[in-house]
Amino acid sequence: MFNELTTFLIYIISGMAICIFYDVFRVLRKTIKTSNIVTYIEDVVFWIVVCTFLIWLIFKVSFGELRSYIFIGLILGGIIYLLTFSKYFIIINVKILTILKNILLKIFTPILKFIRKPIIFFYIKTKKIYSKLSSKKNNINTKKPKEKRIFKLKFITNKFNKNNS
């Protein structure tokens, strides 16, 4: 279907596409701060998508045959992209996402503040009701013999201390 030169060019473009996909993750990491666990999950998702794409591409273009020029094309495409476009892609997209994030924060912050007040009010009221109910429950369940035992022990120790002095 394809000759070797066309296949080689397809793999160079695919190497560039994989690097663009990776730069999307890099842009998201720079724009939105996440925990280490989320970063690990992103890395796993990246590699699952890339491996699936490469397997599909190898079967579609090369009929499942692994040739050395496939890997050379992928690596060469990645290197070309990283040396030429990657820096500008990241700078431009970080600025775009930062502006978009700031706009969304300006829109949704007042809405969240408005919604937050009733939620906090409801939380405080339910906490008070729960604490009243739990205190009543604890008053019912307290056992008097435990207090008497403690009192008797204190009484005995006080009596013992008076006799020794």
CSV table of C-alpha atoms in Angstrom, one decimal:
chain,number,residue,atom,x,y,z
A,1,MET,CA,0.0,0.0,0.0
A,2,PHE,CA,2.7,2.5,1.0
A,3,ASN,CA,6.3,2.5,-0.1
A,4,GLU,CA,9.1,2.8,2.5
A,5,LEU,CA,9.6,6.6,2.1
A,6,THR,CA,5.9,7.3,2.6
A,7,THR,CA,5.9,5.0,5.6
A,8,PHE,CA,9.0,6.7,7.0
A,9,LEU,CA,7.3,10.1,6.6
A,10,ILE,CA,4.1,8.9,8.3
A,11,TYR,CA,6.2,7.7,11.3
A,12,ILE,CA,8.0,11.0,11.4
A,13,ILE,CA,4.7,12.8,11.6
A,14,SER,CA,3.5,10.3,14.1
A,15,GLY,CA,6.5,11.0,16.3
A,16,MET,CA,5.7,14.7,16.1
A,17,ALA,CA,2.0,14.0,17.0
A,18,ILE,CA,3.1,11.9,20.1
A,19,CYS,CA,5.2,14.8,21.2
A,20,ILE,CA,2.4,17.3,20.7
A,21,PHE,CA,0.2,15.0,22.8
A,22,TYR,CA,2.8,14.9,25.5
A,23,ASP,CA,3.1,18.7,25.4
A,24,VAL,CA,-0.6,19.0,26.0
A,25,PHE,CA,0.0,17.1,29.3
A,26,ARG,CA,3.0,19.4,30.1
A,27,VAL,CA,0.8,22.5,29.5
A,28,LEU,CA,-1.9,21.2,31.7
A,29,ARG,CA,0.7,20.5,34.5
A,30,LYS,CA,2.0,24.0,34.2
A,31,THR,CA,-1.4,25.6,34.2
A,32,ILE,CA,-3.2,23.4,36.8
A,33,LYS,CA,-1.2,22.3,39.8
A,34,THR,CA,-2.0,18.7,40.7
A,35,SER,CA,-0.8,16.2,43.2
A,36,ASN,CA,1.8,13.5,42.5
A,37,ILE,CA,-0.9,10.8,42.3
A,38,VAL,CA,-2.7,12.7,39.5
A,39,THR,CA,0.6,13.2,37.7
A,40,TYR,CA,1.2,9.4,37.8
A,41,ILE,CA,-2.3,8.7,36.5
A,42,GLU,CA,-1.7,11.2,33.7
A,43,ASP,CA,1.5,9.5,32.8
A,44,VAL,CA,-0.2,6.0,32.7
A,45,VAL,CA,-3.0,7.4,30.6
A,46,PHE,CA,-0.5,9.0,28.2
A,47,TRP,CA,1.4,5.8,27.7
A,48,ILE,CA,-1.7,3.7,27.3
A,49,VAL,CA,-3.0,6.1,24.6
A,50,VAL,CA,0.5,6.3,22.9
A,51,CYS,CA,0.9,2.5,22.9
A,52,THR,CA,-2.6,1.9,21.5
A,53,PHE,CA,-2.0,4.5,18.8
A,54,LEU,CA,1.4,3.0,17.8
A,55,ILE,CA,0.0,-0.5,17.7
A,56,TRP,CA,-2.9,0.7,15.5
A,57,LEU,CA,-0.5,2.6,13.3
A,58,ILE,CA,1.9,-0.2,12.9
A,59,PHE,CA,-0.9,-2.6,11.9
A,60,LYS,CA,-2.6,0.0,9.6
A,61,VAL,CA,0.5,1.3,7.8
A,62,SER,CA,3.1,-1.5,8.0
A,63,PHE,CA,0.7,-4.5,8.3
A,64,GLY,CA,2.2,-5.4,11.7
A,65,GLU,CA,5.7,-5.6,10.5
A,66,LEU,CA,8.3,-4.0,12.7
A,67,ARG,CA,11.1,-2.4,10.8
A,68,SER,CA,14.0,-0.3,12.0
A,69,TYR,CA,12.9,2.8,10.0
A,70,ILE,CA,9.6,2.8,12.0
A,71,PHE,CA,11.5,3.5,15.2
A,72,ILE,CA,14.0,5.8,13.5
A,73,GLY,CA,11.1,7.8,12.1
A,74,LEU,CA,9.3,8.1,15.4
A,75,ILE,CA,12.4,9.2,17.2
A,76,LEU,CA,13.4,11.6,14.4
A,77,GLY,CA,9.9,13.1,14.4
A,78,GLY,CA,10.0,13.6,18.1
A,79,ILE,CA,13.4,15.2,18.0
A,80,ILE,CA,12.4,17.6,15.2
A,81,TYR,CA,9.3,18.6,17.1
A,82,LEU,CA,11.1,19.1,20.4
A,83,LEU,CA,13.9,21.2,18.8
A,84,THR,CA,11.6,23.4,16.7
A,85,PHE,CA,8.0,23.8,17.9
A,86,SER,CA,7.7,22.5,21.4
A,87,LYS,CA,9.0,25.6,23.2
A,88,TYR,CA,6.5,27.9,21.3
A,89,PHE,CA,3.7,25.4,21.7
A,90,ILE,CA,4.1,25.3,25.4
A,91,ILE,CA,4.5,29.1,25.9
A,92,ILE,CA,1.5,30.0,23.8
A,93,ASN,CA,-0.8,27.3,25.3
A,94,VAL,CA,0.2,28.1,28.9
A,95,LYS,CA,-0.7,31.7,28.2
A,96,ILE,CA,-4.0,30.8,26.6
A,97,LEU,CA,-5.0,28.4,29.4
A,98,THR,CA,-4.0,30.8,32.1
A,99,ILE,CA,-6.1,33.6,30.6
A,100,LEU,CA,-9.0,31.1,30.2
A,101,LYS,CA,-8.6,29.9,33.8
A,102,ASN,CA,-8.6,33.5,35.1
A,103,ILE,CA,-11.8,34.3,33.1
A,104,LEU,CA,-13.5,31.2,34.4
A,105,LEU,CA,-12.5,32.1,37.9
A,106,LYS,CA,-13.9,35.6,37.6
A,107,ILE,CA,-17.1,34.1,36.3
A,108,PHE,CA,-17.6,31.3,38.8
A,109,THR,CA,-16.1,32.7,42.0
A,110,PRO,CA,-19.1,35.0,42.7
A,111,ILE,CA,-21.4,32.1,41.9
A,112,LEU,CA,-19.5,29.7,44.2
A,113,LYS,CA,-19.5,32.3,47.0
A,114,PHE,CA,-23.2,32.7,46.6
A,115,ILE,CA,-23.8,29.0,46.7
A,116,ARG,CA,-21.2,28.4,49.5
A,117,LYS,CA,-23.1,30.5,52.1
A,118,PRO,CA,-26.2,28.3,52.2
A,119,ILE,CA,-24.1,25.2,52.1
A,120,ILE,CA,-22.1,26.3,55.1
A,121,PHE,CA,-25.2,27.4,56.9
A,122,PHE,CA,-26.8,24.0,56.3
A,123,TYR,CA,-23.6,22.3,57.4
A,124,ILE,CA,-23.5,24.2,60.7
A,125,LYS,CA,-27.1,23.6,61.5
A,126,THR,CA,-26.9,19.9,60.8
A,127,LYS,CA,-23.7,19.7,62.9
A,128,LYS,CA,-25.5,21.4,65.8
A,129,ILE,CA,-28.5,19.0,65.5
A,130,TYR,CA,-26.2,16.0,65.3
A,131,SER,CA,-24.2,17.1,68.3
A,132,LYS,CA,-27.4,17.6,70.3
A,133,LEU,CA,-28.6,14.2,69.3
A,134,SER,CA,-25.4,12.5,70.0
A,135,SER,CA,-25.0,14.2,73.4
A,136,LYS,CA,-28.5,13.0,74.4
A,137,LYS,CA,-27.7,9.6,73.2
A,138,ASN,CA,-24.5,9.6,75.3
A,139,ASN,CA,-26.3,10.8,78.3
A,140,ILE,CA,-28.8,7.9,78.0
A,141,ASN,CA,-26.0,5.4,77.5
A,142,THR,CA,-23.7,6.5,80.4
A,143,LYS,CA,-23.5,3.9,83.1
A,144,LYS,CA,-23.5,5.0,86.7
A,145,PRO,CA,-21.6,2.0,88.1
A,146,LYS,CA,-18.4,3.1,86.4
A,147,GLU,CA,-18.6,6.4,88.1
A,148,LYS,CA,-19.3,4.7,91.5
A,149,ARG,CA,-16.3,2.4,91.0
A,150,ILE,CA,-14.1,5.3,90.3
A,151,PHE,CA,-15.5,7.1,93.3
A,152,LYS,CA,-14.9,4.1,95.5
A,153,LEU,CA,-11.4,3.8,94.4
A,154,LYS,CA,-10.8,7.4,95.1
A,155,PHE,CA,-12.4,7.0,98.5
A,156,ILE,CA,-10.3,4.0,99.3
A,157,THR,CA,-7.1,5.7,98.2
A,158,ASN,CA,-8.0,8.8,100.2
A,159,LYS,CA,-8.8,6.7,103.3
A,160,PHE,CA,-5.5,4.9,102.8
A,161,ASN,CA,-3.6,8.1,102.5
A,162,LYS,CA,-5.2,9.5,105.7
A,163,ASN,CA,-4.2,6.4,107.7
A,164,ASN,CA,-0.6,6.6,106.5
A,165,SER,CA,0.0,10.2,107.4
